[in-house]
């Protein structure tokens, strides 16, 4: 039996990501002990019930005691304050990380509180579902997904490598980039799509002449796809938009320009422009499936019941 | 053994929808004989190879001969011309239908060619995948989905009922509405989502500072969801936007207003407005899952490989 990568893993926050890390790390034996905490007493009680960590403690300060890996798994807007709370309690040499979907603002908010004798290696696993809470996590969430590390200049290379090994142990691929580049890339692959989905779902809720019951019934025409990510955790996403404002607004500008072009083509009845556009976008789907970032099966592999002859009566 | 609903079903066009009708109708015994045709010789040869219909013929005129149910399963822009081609060859009393995603324009384009001794009952099964072509169909596509019938005023009620029974035989629920109302409902539940998806996918392809390889790799942050419907058949979707221009532009106007509101909240750092908005949109997802129009499983039920301990090495 090989020794675990870390002696004690402290998870601050136990939602979808924290809960998935706990389950995966336990399954893979990546930590000798897993200690977790959560903000609400109800969540802590639920985590204890689930039995997927070794200990549940009440405070962030208590959680990080003697931990050689500390991961903040909380909304990005709460990371600065949490860093401040744990700073005085961190073990020398500990690796401190997070899982935030925004990096530049979070790195800044956390870094100013952390003592010089710990290694701060920010991370963002690009994976998730629309669910949240202690029950929503699962060990397989990170398999074949990418985890982006954004170590500040001067970060100990061994610490970065060790955190990378941890994420690979959870099944993820690891990439390193700057916080600024991360925020630009994720603005387009994640933040803008969420913003658009949140928008269109609310548009559909408030129309004159189309009832919400009709919107639900006929949602298989495409709309339902958008409702999934528009069901994501509101606190997490509020914080993402507040903390990655510039990159999101830039991408939104690009999106608006492209939408204007397509709108003009529709208004003018320019079938050729529409056809050309719709042909180009097919290729990117193929690319995503080819590199294993989505199901090859049609319709995301959604299940279909069987037809029974009785249905024909 | 009960007699089939129709003696001879003629399918004009054999893409995702035509091919799914053929497979479902055969499985359920809904037609004594299924005759199909397709525009290209290559597609016809493939349909014959697949062996899911009784006969493949070369022309639309030939296909409809002696058929008591004729369904046009072709892009909406091609329906008028096809109606003209088959008009003189239709059997008296035949039911003529289609599967177009737009109704008002198609009904008009077809109706003017059809003889008074047939029953024209336009239909739109709200179901699909991103795939197209003769191989893409499957018998279960319509199960628990809605098929909307838009019979013009004065349509024979028995014909409407009989076509409804056919669709129920394929597993669908049936609803009747006017072509104009259909076009408005579908503009929001299908056409606008496709337009937005087509837009954002092209936006992501042409950014400065973010490579297309990065867009693919980190697409699991949300973007990949949009690429699925942006991989839909370009001809079909060109025709949808050309033929439902007014309703689509109206919905687009509503969408733009809502997007402006959210953009303003981001720019001003109005976290409360964002949180409220993101909380409201969660409910609609629950509604769609509750009425069986999408998977209850997280992430559309996408599969996840298992973690093996070797991954931790």
PDB file of C-alpha atoms in Angstrom, chain B residues 13-295:
ATOM      1  CA  UNK B  13     -37.935  12.580 -46.752  1.00  0.00           C
ATOM      2  CA  UNK B  14     -36.013  10.238 -44.492  1.00  0.00           C
ATOM      3  CA  UNK B  15     -33.928  12.285 -42.090  1.00  0.00           C
ATOM      4  CA  UNK B  16     -34.125  12.153 -38.294  1.00  0.00           C
ATOM      5  CA  UNK B  17     -37.903  12.633 -38.169  1.00  0.00           C
ATOM      6  CA  UNK B  18     -38.923  10.598 -41.217  1.00  0.00           C
ATOM      7  CA  UNK B  19     -36.625   7.781 -40.177  1.00  0.00           C
ATOM      8  CA  UNK B  20     -37.959   7.813 -36.614  1.00  0.00           C
ATOM      9  CA  UNK B  21     -41.576   7.743 -37.811  1.00  0.00           C
ATOM     10  CA  UNK B  22     -40.777   4.787 -40.069  1.00  0.00           C
ATOM     11  CA  UNK B  23     -39.094   2.805 -37.312  1.00  0.00           C
ATOM     12  CA  UNK B  24     -41.776   3.622 -34.737  1.00  0.00           C
ATOM     13  CA  UNK B  25     -44.698   2.950 -37.095  1.00  0.00           C
ATOM     14  CA  UNK B  26     -43.230  -0.388 -38.091  1.00  0.00           C
ATOM     15  CA  UNK B  27     -42.592  -1.418 -34.475  1.00  0.00           C
ATOM     16  CA  UNK B  28     -46.113  -0.435 -33.477  1.00  0.00           C
ATOM     17  CA  UNK B  29     -47.826  -1.827 -36.571  1.00  0.00           C
ATOM     18  CA  UNK B  30     -49.401   1.521 -37.377  1.00  0.00           C
ATOM     19  CA  UNK B  31     -49.318   1.082 -41.166  1.00  0.00           C
ATOM     20  CA  UNK B  32     -49.889  -1.927 -43.410  1.00  0.00           C
ATOM     21  CA  UNK B  33     -47.112  -0.789 -45.711  1.00  0.00           C
ATOM     22  CA  UNK B  34     -44.492   1.948 -45.458  1.00  0.00           C
ATOM     23  CA  UNK B  35     -43.223   3.557 -48.637  1.00  0.00           C
ATOM     24  CA  UNK B  36     -40.415   6.085 -48.456  1.00  0.00           C
ATOM     25  CA  UNK B  37     -38.515   8.367 -50.732  1.00  0.00           C
ATOM     26  CA  UNK B  38     -35.664  10.828 -50.331  1.00  0.00           C
ATOM     27  CA  UNK B  39     -34.235  13.500 -52.569  1.00  0.00           C
ATOM     28  CA  UNK B  40     -30.769  12.091 -53.139  1.00  0.00           C
ATOM     29  CA  UNK B  41     -30.019   8.729 -54.701  1.00  0.00           C
ATOM     30  CA  UNK B  42     -27.495   8.134 -51.940  1.00  0.00           C
ATOM     31  CA  UNK B  43     -30.091   8.566 -49.205  1.00  0.00           C
ATOM     32  CA  UNK B  44     -32.571   6.333 -51.020  1.00  0.00           C
ATOM     33  CA  UNK B  45     -29.960   3.620 -51.332  1.00  0.00           C
ATOM     34  CA  UNK B  46     -29.180   3.914 -47.630  1.00  0.00           C
ATOM     35  CA  UNK B  47     -32.859   3.726 -46.656  1.00  0.00           C
ATOM     36  CA  UNK B  48     -33.238   0.584 -48.754  1.00  0.00           C
ATOM     37  CA  UNK B  49     -30.165  -0.919 -47.054  1.00  0.00           C
ATOM     38  CA  UNK B  50     -31.491  -0.116 -43.594  1.00  0.00           C
ATOM     39  CA  UNK B  51     -34.514  -2.288 -44.294  1.00  0.00           C
ATOM     40  CA  UNK B  52     -36.870  -0.309 -42.061  1.00  0.00           C
ATOM     41  CA  UNK B  53     -39.487   0.402 -44.758  1.00  0.00           C
ATOM     42  CA  UNK B  54     -41.265  -1.855 -47.223  1.00  0.00           C
ATOM     43  CA  UNK B  55     -40.414   0.037 -50.383  1.00  0.00           C
ATOM     44  CA  UNK B  56     -38.160   2.885 -51.437  1.00  0.00           C
ATOM     45  CA  UNK B  57     -39.223   4.790 -54.539  1.00  0.00           C
ATOM     46  CA  UNK B  58     -37.544   7.474 -56.614  1.00  0.00           C
ATOM     47  CA  UNK B  59     -40.070  10.268 -56.767  1.00  0.00           C
ATOM     48  CA  UNK B  60     -42.514  12.015 -54.457  1.00  0.00           C
ATOM     49  CA  UNK B  61     -45.317  11.393 -56.942  1.00  0.00           C
ATOM     50  CA  UNK B  62     -44.654   7.670 -56.916  1.00  0.00           C
ATOM     51  CA  UNK B  63     -44.429   7.566 -53.125  1.00  0.00           C
ATOM     52  CA  UNK B  64     -47.892   8.961 -52.466  1.00  0.00           C
ATOM     53  CA  UNK B  65     -49.701   6.623 -54.877  1.00  0.00           C
ATOM     54  CA  UNK B  66     -52.542   4.864 -53.022  1.00  0.00           C
ATOM     55  CA  UNK B  67     -51.255   6.063 -49.657  1.00  0.00           C
ATOM     56  CA  UNK B  68     -53.913   6.936 -47.071  1.00  0.00           C
ATOM     57  CA  UNK B  69     -51.349   8.825 -44.976  1.00  0.00           C
ATOM     58  CA  UNK B  70     -48.673  11.021 -46.534  1.00  0.00           C
ATOM     59  CA  UNK B  71     -46.162  12.803 -44.304  1.00  0.00           C
ATOM     60  CA  UNK B  72     -43.681  15.339 -45.622  1.00  0.00           C
ATOM     61  CA  UNK B  73     -40.541  15.007 -43.502  1.00  0.00           C
ATOM     62  CA  UNK B  74     -38.429  17.630 -45.232  1.00  0.00           C
ATOM     63  CA  UNK B  75     -37.190  21.142 -44.412  1.00  0.00           C
ATOM     64  CA  UNK B  76     -40.073  23.603 -44.211  1.00  0.00           C
ATOM     65  CA  UNK B  77     -38.737  25.592 -47.151  1.00  0.00           C
ATOM     66  CA  UNK B  78     -39.247  22.579 -49.424  1.00  0.00           C
ATOM     67  CA  UNK B  79     -42.827  21.736 -48.399  1.00  0.00           C
ATOM     68  CA  UNK B  80     -44.652  23.995 -50.877  1.00  0.00           C
ATOM     69  CA  UNK B  81     -42.893  22.546 -53.893  1.00  0.00           C
ATOM     70  CA  UNK B  82     -43.339  18.983 -52.629  1.00  0.00           C
ATOM     71  CA  UNK B  83     -47.071  19.590 -52.138  1.00  0.00           C
ATOM     72  CA  UNK B  84     -47.246  20.789 -55.731  1.00  0.00           C
ATOM     73  CA  UNK B  85     -45.447  17.666 -56.957  1.00  0.00           C
ATOM     74  CA  UNK B  86     -47.703  15.210 -55.154  1.00  0.00           C
ATOM     75  CA  UNK B  87     -51.028  17.035 -55.587  1.00  0.00           C
ATOM     76  CA  UNK B  88     -52.165  15.254 -58.731  1.00  0.00           C
ATOM     77  CA  UNK B  89     -51.130  11.841 -57.434  1.00  0.00           C
ATOM     78  CA  UNK B  90     -52.820  11.796 -54.038  1.00  0.00           C
ATOM     79  CA  UNK B  91     -55.515   9.217 -53.354  1.00  0.00           C
ATOM     80  CA  UNK B  92     -58.952  10.735 -52.623  1.00  0.00           C
ATOM     81  CA  UNK B  93     -59.523  10.856 -48.875  1.00  0.00           C
ATOM     82  CA  UNK B  94     -55.832  10.640 -48.043  1.00  0.00           C
ATOM     83  CA  UNK B  95     -54.537  12.487 -45.009  1.00  0.00           C
ATOM     84  CA  UNK B  96     -51.637  14.763 -45.909  1.00  0.00           C
ATOM     85  CA  UNK B  97     -49.402  15.981 -43.115  1.00  0.00           C
ATOM     86  CA  UNK B  98     -45.932  17.325 -42.414  1.00  0.00           C
ATOM     87  CA  UNK B  99     -43.541  17.627 -39.473  1.00  0.00           C
ATOM     88  CA  UNK B 100     -42.344  21.194 -39.936  1.00  0.00           C
ATOM     89  CA  UNK B 101     -41.125  23.304 -37.015  1.00  0.00           C
ATOM     90  CA  UNK B 102     -42.953  26.311 -38.466  1.00  0.00           C
ATOM     91  CA  UNK B 103     -46.634  26.138 -39.229  1.00  0.00           C
ATOM     92  CA  UNK B 104     -48.297  29.320 -40.572  1.00  0.00           C
ATOM     93  CA  UNK B 105     -46.003  29.745 -43.578  1.00  0.00           C
ATOM     94  CA  UNK B 106     -45.886  26.023 -44.337  1.00  0.00           C
ATOM     95  CA  UNK B 107     -49.612  25.512 -44.064  1.00  0.00           C
ATOM     96  CA  UNK B 108     -50.096  28.359 -46.514  1.00  0.00           C
ATOM     97  CA  UNK B 109     -47.433  27.081 -48.915  1.00  0.00           C
ATOM     98  CA  UNK B 110     -48.853  23.568 -48.955  1.00  0.00           C
ATOM     99  CA  UNK B 111     -52.585  24.281 -48.782  1.00  0.00           C
ATOM    100  CA  UNK B 112     -52.736  26.178 -52.033  1.00  0.00           C
ATOM    101  CA  UNK B 113     -51.555  23.115 -53.964  1.00  0.00           C
ATOM    102  CA  UNK B 114     -53.562  20.354 -52.304  1.00  0.00           C
ATOM    103  CA  UNK B 115     -56.792  19.138 -53.943  1.00  0.00           C
ATOM    104  CA  UNK B 116     -60.070  19.502 -51.989  1.00  0.00           C
ATOM    105  CA  UNK B 117     -60.591  15.741 -51.774  1.00  0.00           C
ATOM    106  CA  UNK B 118     -57.726  15.124 -49.341  1.00  0.00           C
ATOM    107  CA  UNK B 119     -57.457  16.029 -45.643  1.00  0.00           C
ATOM    108  CA  UNK B 120     -54.635  18.369 -44.791  1.00  0.00           C
ATOM    109  CA  UNK B 121     -53.630  18.078 -41.116  1.00  0.00           C
ATOM    110  CA  UNK B 122     -50.314  19.830 -40.441  1.00  0.00           C
ATOM    111  CA  UNK B 123     -48.275  18.478 -37.535  1.00  0.00           C
ATOM    112  CA  UNK B 124     -45.123  19.215 -35.590  1.00  0.00           C
ATOM    113  CA  UNK B 125     -43.592  16.629 -33.297  1.00  0.00           C
ATOM    114  CA  UNK B 126     -41.556  18.618 -30.763  1.00  0.00           C
ATOM    115  CA  UNK B 127     -38.687  16.149 -30.512  1.00  0.00           C
ATOM    116  CA  UNK B 128     -35.285  15.704 -32.012  1.00  0.00           C
ATOM    117  CA  UNK B 129     -31.583  15.261 -31.574  1.00  0.00           C
ATOM    118  CA  UNK B 130     -28.629  17.064 -33.107  1.00  0.00           C
ATOM    119  CA  UNK B 131     -28.191  14.299 -35.676  1.00  0.00           C
ATOM    120  CA  UNK B 132     -29.609  14.106 -39.175  1.00  0.00           C
ATOM    121  CA  UNK B 133     -29.721  11.733 -42.121  1.00  0.00           C
ATOM    122  CA  UNK B 134     -31.266   8.283 -42.725  1.00  0.00           C
ATOM    123  CA  UNK B 135     -29.289   6.577 -39.948  1.00  0.00           C
ATOM    124  CA  UNK B 136     -30.141   9.063 -37.217  1.00  0.00           C
ATOM    125  CA  UNK B 137     -33.756   8.105 -36.518  1.00  0.00           C
ATOM    126  CA  UNK B 138     -34.982   5.742 -33.799  1.00  0.00           C
ATOM    127  CA  UNK B 139     -38.392   4.381 -32.832  1.00  0.00           C
ATOM    128  CA  UNK B 140     -38.409   5.912 -29.343  1.00  0.00           C
ATOM    129  CA  UNK B 141     -37.807   9.537 -30.352  1.00  0.00           C
ATOM    130  CA  UNK B 142     -41.404  10.665 -29.836  1.00  0.00           C
ATOM    131  CA  UNK B 143     -42.184   8.911 -26.559  1.00  0.00           C
ATOM    132  CA  UNK B 144     -43.546  11.383 -23.974  1.00  0.00           C
ATOM    133  CA  UNK B 145     -42.897  14.269 -26.354  1.00  0.00           C
ATOM    134  CA  UNK B 146     -45.683  16.477 -27.709  1.00  0.00           C
ATOM    135  CA  UNK B 147     -46.955  16.463 -31.261  1.00  0.00           C
ATOM    136  CA  UNK B 148     -48.827  19.639 -32.142  1.00  0.00           C
ATOM    137  CA  UNK B 149     -51.538  19.455 -34.815  1.00  0.00           C
ATOM    138  CA  UNK B 150     -52.671  22.661 -36.487  1.00  0.00           C
ATOM    139  CA  UNK B 151     -55.661  21.676 -38.649  1.00  0.00           C
ATOM    140  CA  UNK B 152     -56.986  24.598 -40.718  1.00  0.00           C
ATOM    141  CA  UNK B 153     -60.557  25.647 -39.996  1.00  0.00           C
ATOM    142  CA  UNK B 154     -63.025  23.225 -41.527  1.00  0.00           C
ATOM    143  CA  UNK B 155     -60.692  20.228 -41.453  1.00  0.00           C
ATOM    144  CA  UNK B 156     -62.490  16.901 -41.166  1.00  0.00           C
ATOM    145  CA  UNK B 157     -62.498  16.030 -37.456  1.00  0.00           C
ATOM    146  CA  UNK B 158     -62.085  12.310 -38.113  1.00  0.00           C
ATOM    147  CA  UNK B 159     -58.933  12.969 -40.109  1.00  0.00           C
ATOM    148  CA  UNK B 160     -57.511  15.039 -37.265  1.00  0.00           C
ATOM    149  CA  UNK B 161     -58.427  12.321 -34.767  1.00  0.00           C
ATOM    150  CA  UNK B 162     -56.894   9.611 -36.891  1.00  0.00           C
ATOM    151  CA  UNK B 163     -53.617  11.476 -37.279  1.00  0.00           C
ATOM    152  CA  UNK B 164     -53.675  12.113 -33.534  1.00  0.00           C
ATOM    153  CA  UNK B 165     -54.083   8.376 -32.935  1.00  0.00           C
ATOM    154  CA  UNK B 166     -51.103   7.721 -35.206  1.00  0.00           C
ATOM    155  CA  UNK B 167     -48.903  10.047 -33.161  1.00  0.00           C
ATOM    156  CA  UNK B 168     -50.119   8.586 -29.911  1.00  0.00           C
ATOM    157  CA  UNK B 169     -49.197   5.219 -31.366  1.00  0.00           C
ATOM    158  CA  UNK B 170     -45.644   6.529 -31.707  1.00  0.00           C
ATOM    159  CA  UNK B 171     -45.718   7.382 -28.015  1.00  0.00           C
ATOM    160  CA  UNK B 172     -46.419  11.104 -28.336  1.00  0.00           C
ATOM    161  CA  UNK B 173     -48.947  13.325 -26.570  1.00  0.00           C
ATOM    162  CA  UNK B 174     -51.135  15.309 -28.928  1.00  0.00           C
ATOM    163  CA  UNK B 175     -52.173  18.951 -28.691  1.00  0.00           C
ATOM    164  CA  UNK B 176     -54.147  21.071 -31.136  1.00  0.00           C
ATOM    165  CA  UNK B 177     -53.576  24.783 -31.692  1.00  0.00           C
ATOM    166  CA  UNK B 178     -53.642  27.393 -34.442  1.00  0.00           C
ATOM    167  CA  UNK B 179     -50.606  27.745 -36.715  1.00  0.00           C
ATOM    168  CA  UNK B 180     -50.072  31.304 -35.467  1.00  0.00           C
ATOM    169  CA  UNK B 181     -50.062  30.317 -31.817  1.00  0.00           C
ATOM    170  CA  UNK B 182     -47.792  27.367 -32.573  1.00  0.00           C
ATOM    171  CA  UNK B 183     -45.290  29.661 -34.231  1.00  0.00           C
ATOM    172  CA  UNK B 184     -45.202  31.960 -31.246  1.00  0.00           C
ATOM    173  CA  UNK B 185     -44.828  29.150 -28.705  1.00  0.00           C
ATOM    174  CA  UNK B 186     -42.109  27.432 -30.698  1.00  0.00           C
ATOM    175  CA  UNK B 187     -40.296  30.703 -31.273  1.00  0.00           C
ATOM    176  CA  UNK B 188     -39.594  30.762 -27.555  1.00  0.00           C
ATOM    177  CA  UNK B 189     -39.194  27.058 -26.754  1.00  0.00           C
ATOM    178  CA  UNK B 190     -37.159  26.151 -29.805  1.00  0.00           C
ATOM    179  CA  UNK B 191     -36.254  28.813 -32.353  1.00  0.00           C
ATOM    180  CA  UNK B 192     -34.813  31.436 -30.019  1.00  0.00           C
ATOM    181  CA  UNK B 193     -32.753  28.830 -28.087  1.00  0.00           C
ATOM    182  CA  UNK B 194     -31.302  27.574 -31.365  1.00  0.00           C
ATOM    183  CA  UNK B 195     -30.508  31.092 -32.529  1.00  0.00           C
ATOM    184  CA  UNK B 196     -28.760  31.898 -29.249  1.00  0.00           C
ATOM    185  CA  UNK B 197     -26.834  28.643 -29.308  1.00  0.00           C
ATOM    186  CA  UNK B 198     -25.749  29.199 -32.907  1.00  0.00           C
ATOM    187  CA  UNK B 199     -24.606  32.680 -31.929  1.00  0.00           C
ATOM    188  CA  UNK B 200     -22.605  31.818 -28.838  1.00  0.00           C
ATOM    189  CA  UNK B 201     -20.854  28.912 -30.522  1.00  0.00           C
ATOM    190  CA  UNK B 202     -19.627  31.162 -33.292  1.00  0.00           C
ATOM    191  CA  UNK B 203     -18.655  33.861 -30.787  1.00  0.00           C
ATOM    192  CA  UNK B 204     -16.420  31.330 -29.067  1.00  0.00           C
ATOM    193  CA  UNK B 205     -14.782  30.383 -32.349  1.00  0.00           C
ATOM    194  CA  UNK B 206     -13.538  33.810 -33.213  1.00  0.00           C
ATOM    195  CA  UNK B 207     -12.090  35.304 -30.052  1.00  0.00           C
ATOM    196  CA  UNK B 208      -8.787  37.032 -29.715  1.00  0.00           C
ATOM    197  CA  UNK B 209      -6.688  35.749 -26.858  1.00  0.00           C
ATOM    198  CA  UNK B 210      -8.535  32.469 -26.362  1.00  0.00           C
ATOM    199  CA  UNK B 211      -7.631  29.592 -28.660  1.00  0.00           C
ATOM    200  CA  UNK B 212     -10.230  27.248 -30.081  1.00  0.00           C
ATOM    201  CA  UNK B 213      -8.382  24.379 -28.412  1.00  0.00           C
ATOM    202  CA  UNK B 214      -9.001  26.067 -25.042  1.00  0.00           C
ATOM    203  CA  UNK B 215     -12.666  26.539 -25.883  1.00  0.00           C
ATOM    204  CA  UNK B 216     -12.988  22.812 -26.521  1.00  0.00           C
ATOM    205  CA  UNK B 217     -10.952  21.700 -23.492  1.00  0.00           C
ATOM    206  CA  UNK B 218     -12.790  23.813 -20.965  1.00  0.00           C
ATOM    207  CA  UNK B 219     -16.232  23.473 -22.532  1.00  0.00           C
ATOM    208  CA  UNK B 220     -17.564  21.427 -19.611  1.00  0.00           C
ATOM    209  CA  UNK B 221     -18.006  24.736 -17.774  1.00  0.00           C
ATOM    210  CA  UNK B 222     -21.302  25.155 -19.606  1.00  0.00           C
ATOM    211  CA  UNK B 223     -20.437  25.921 -23.208  1.00  0.00           C
ATOM    212  CA  UNK B 224     -20.674  22.302 -24.395  1.00  0.00           C
ATOM    213  CA  UNK B 225     -24.416  22.296 -23.638  1.00  0.00           C
ATOM    214  CA  UNK B 226     -24.935  24.927 -26.337  1.00  0.00           C
ATOM    215  CA  UNK B 227     -22.872  23.137 -28.949  1.00  0.00           C
ATOM    216  CA  UNK B 228     -25.343  20.288 -29.134  1.00  0.00           C
ATOM    217  CA  UNK B 229     -28.225  22.243 -30.577  1.00  0.00           C
ATOM    218  CA  UNK B 230     -25.833  24.386 -32.593  1.00  0.00           C
ATOM    219  CA  UNK B 231     -24.899  21.130 -34.348  1.00  0.00           C
ATOM    220  CA  UNK B 232     -28.415  20.718 -35.727  1.00  0.00           C
ATOM    221  CA  UNK B 233     -29.147  20.471 -39.422  1.00  0.00           C
ATOM    222  CA  UNK B 234     -28.260  23.796 -41.125  1.00  0.00           C
ATOM    223  CA  UNK B 235     -30.828  23.536 -43.927  1.00  0.00           C
ATOM    224  CA  UNK B 236     -33.663  22.816 -41.565  1.00  0.00           C
ATOM    225  CA  UNK B 237     -32.743  25.736 -39.344  1.00  0.00           C
ATOM    226  CA  UNK B 238     -32.145  28.202 -42.157  1.00  0.00           C
ATOM    227  CA  UNK B 239     -35.701  27.454 -43.292  1.00  0.00           C
ATOM    228  CA  UNK B 240     -37.122  27.820 -39.789  1.00  0.00           C
ATOM    229  CA  UNK B 241     -35.705  31.325 -39.400  1.00  0.00           C
ATOM    230  CA  UNK B 242     -36.739  32.386 -42.895  1.00  0.00           C
ATOM    231  CA  UNK B 243     -40.281  31.136 -42.315  1.00  0.00           C
ATOM    232  CA  UNK B 244     -40.915  32.286 -38.749  1.00  0.00           C
ATOM    233  CA  UNK B 245     -39.170  35.617 -38.970  1.00  0.00           C
ATOM    234  CA  UNK B 246     -41.727  37.793 -37.167  1.00  0.00           C
ATOM    235  CA  UNK B 247     -42.211  35.625 -34.090  1.00  0.00           C
ATOM    236  CA  UNK B 248     -38.465  34.993 -33.790  1.00  0.00           C
ATOM    237  CA  UNK B 249     -37.638  38.696 -34.029  1.00  0.00           C
ATOM    238  CA  UNK B 250     -40.293  39.456 -31.429  1.00  0.00           C
ATOM    239  CA  UNK B 251     -38.837  36.912 -28.981  1.00  0.00           C
ATOM    240  CA  UNK B 252     -35.357  38.175 -29.712  1.00  0.00           C
ATOM    241  CA  UNK B 253     -36.486  41.656 -28.698  1.00  0.00           C
ATOM    242  CA  UNK B 254     -37.726  40.308 -25.358  1.00  0.00           C
ATOM    243  CA  UNK B 255     -34.481  38.413 -24.869  1.00  0.00           C
ATOM    244  CA  UNK B 256     -32.416  41.526 -25.594  1.00  0.00           C
ATOM    245  CA  UNK B 257     -34.325  43.500 -22.996  1.00  0.00           C
ATOM    246  CA  UNK B 258     -33.723  40.851 -20.362  1.00  0.00           C
ATOM    247  CA  UNK B 259     -30.065  40.572 -21.295  1.00  0.00           C
ATOM    248  CA  UNK B 260     -29.694  44.333 -20.953  1.00  0.00           C
ATOM    249  CA  UNK B 261     -31.162  44.164 -17.468  1.00  0.00           C
ATOM    250  CA  UNK B 262     -28.703  41.475 -16.377  1.00  0.00           C
ATOM    251  CA  UNK B 263     -25.797  43.250 -18.044  1.00  0.00           C
ATOM    252  CA  UNK B 264     -26.654  46.399 -16.156  1.00  0.00           C
ATOM    253  CA  UNK B 265     -26.787  44.484 -12.866  1.00  0.00           C
ATOM    254  CA  UNK B 266     -23.320  43.058 -13.556  1.00  0.00           C
ATOM    255  CA  UNK B 267     -21.898  46.417 -14.551  1.00  0.00           C
ATOM    256  CA  UNK B 268     -23.273  48.056 -11.401  1.00  0.00           C
ATOM    257  CA  UNK B 269     -22.242  45.179  -9.169  1.00  0.00           C
ATOM    258  CA  UNK B 270     -25.864  44.667  -8.092  1.00  0.00           C
ATOM    259  CA  UNK B 271     -25.526  41.282  -6.401  1.00  0.00           C
ATOM    260  CA  UNK B 272     -29.050  41.304  -5.060  1.00  0.00           C
ATOM    261  CA  UNK B 273     -30.616  41.662  -8.508  1.00  0.00           C
ATOM    262  CA  UNK B 274     -28.424  38.856  -9.834  1.00  0.00           C
ATOM    263  CA  UNK B 275     -29.239  36.556  -6.935  1.00  0.00           C
ATOM    264  CA  UNK B 276     -32.984  37.161  -7.273  1.00  0.00           C
ATOM    265  CA  UNK B 277     -32.876  36.496 -10.985  1.00  0.00           C
ATOM    266  CA  UNK B 278     -30.851  33.296 -10.626  1.00  0.00           C
ATOM    267  CA  UNK B 279     -33.180  32.021  -7.940  1.00  0.00           C
ATOM    268  CA  UNK B 280     -36.299  32.462 -10.077  1.00  0.00           C
ATOM    269  CA  UNK B 281     -34.913  30.505 -13.014  1.00  0.00           C
ATOM    270  CA  UNK B 282     -34.315  27.396 -10.895  1.00  0.00           C
ATOM    271  CA  UNK B 283     -38.019  26.734 -10.602  1.00  0.00           C
ATOM    272  CA  UNK B 284     -38.594  26.306 -14.320  1.00  0.00           C
ATOM    273  CA  UNK B 285     -36.077  23.479 -14.515  1.00  0.00           C
ATOM    274  CA  UNK B 286     -37.914  21.663 -11.753  1.00  0.00           C
ATOM    275  CA  UNK B 287     -41.183  22.129 -13.651  1.00  0.00           C
ATOM    276  CA  UNK B 288     -39.740  20.599 -16.822  1.00  0.00           C
ATOM    277  CA  UNK B 289     -38.375  17.589 -14.962  1.00  0.00           C
ATOM    278  CA  UNK B 290     -41.646  17.134 -13.049  1.00  0.00           C
ATOM    279  CA  UNK B 291     -43.728  16.862 -16.223  1.00  0.00           C
ATOM    280  CA  UNK B 292     -41.259  14.402 -17.744  1.00  0.00           C
ATOM    281  CA  UNK B 293     -39.841  16.669 -20.436  1.00  0.00           C
ATOM    282  CA  UNK B 294     -36.266  16.121 -19.250  1.00  0.00           C
ATOM    283  CA  UNK B 295     -34.154  13.757 -17.182  1.00  0.00           C
TER     284      UNK B 295
END
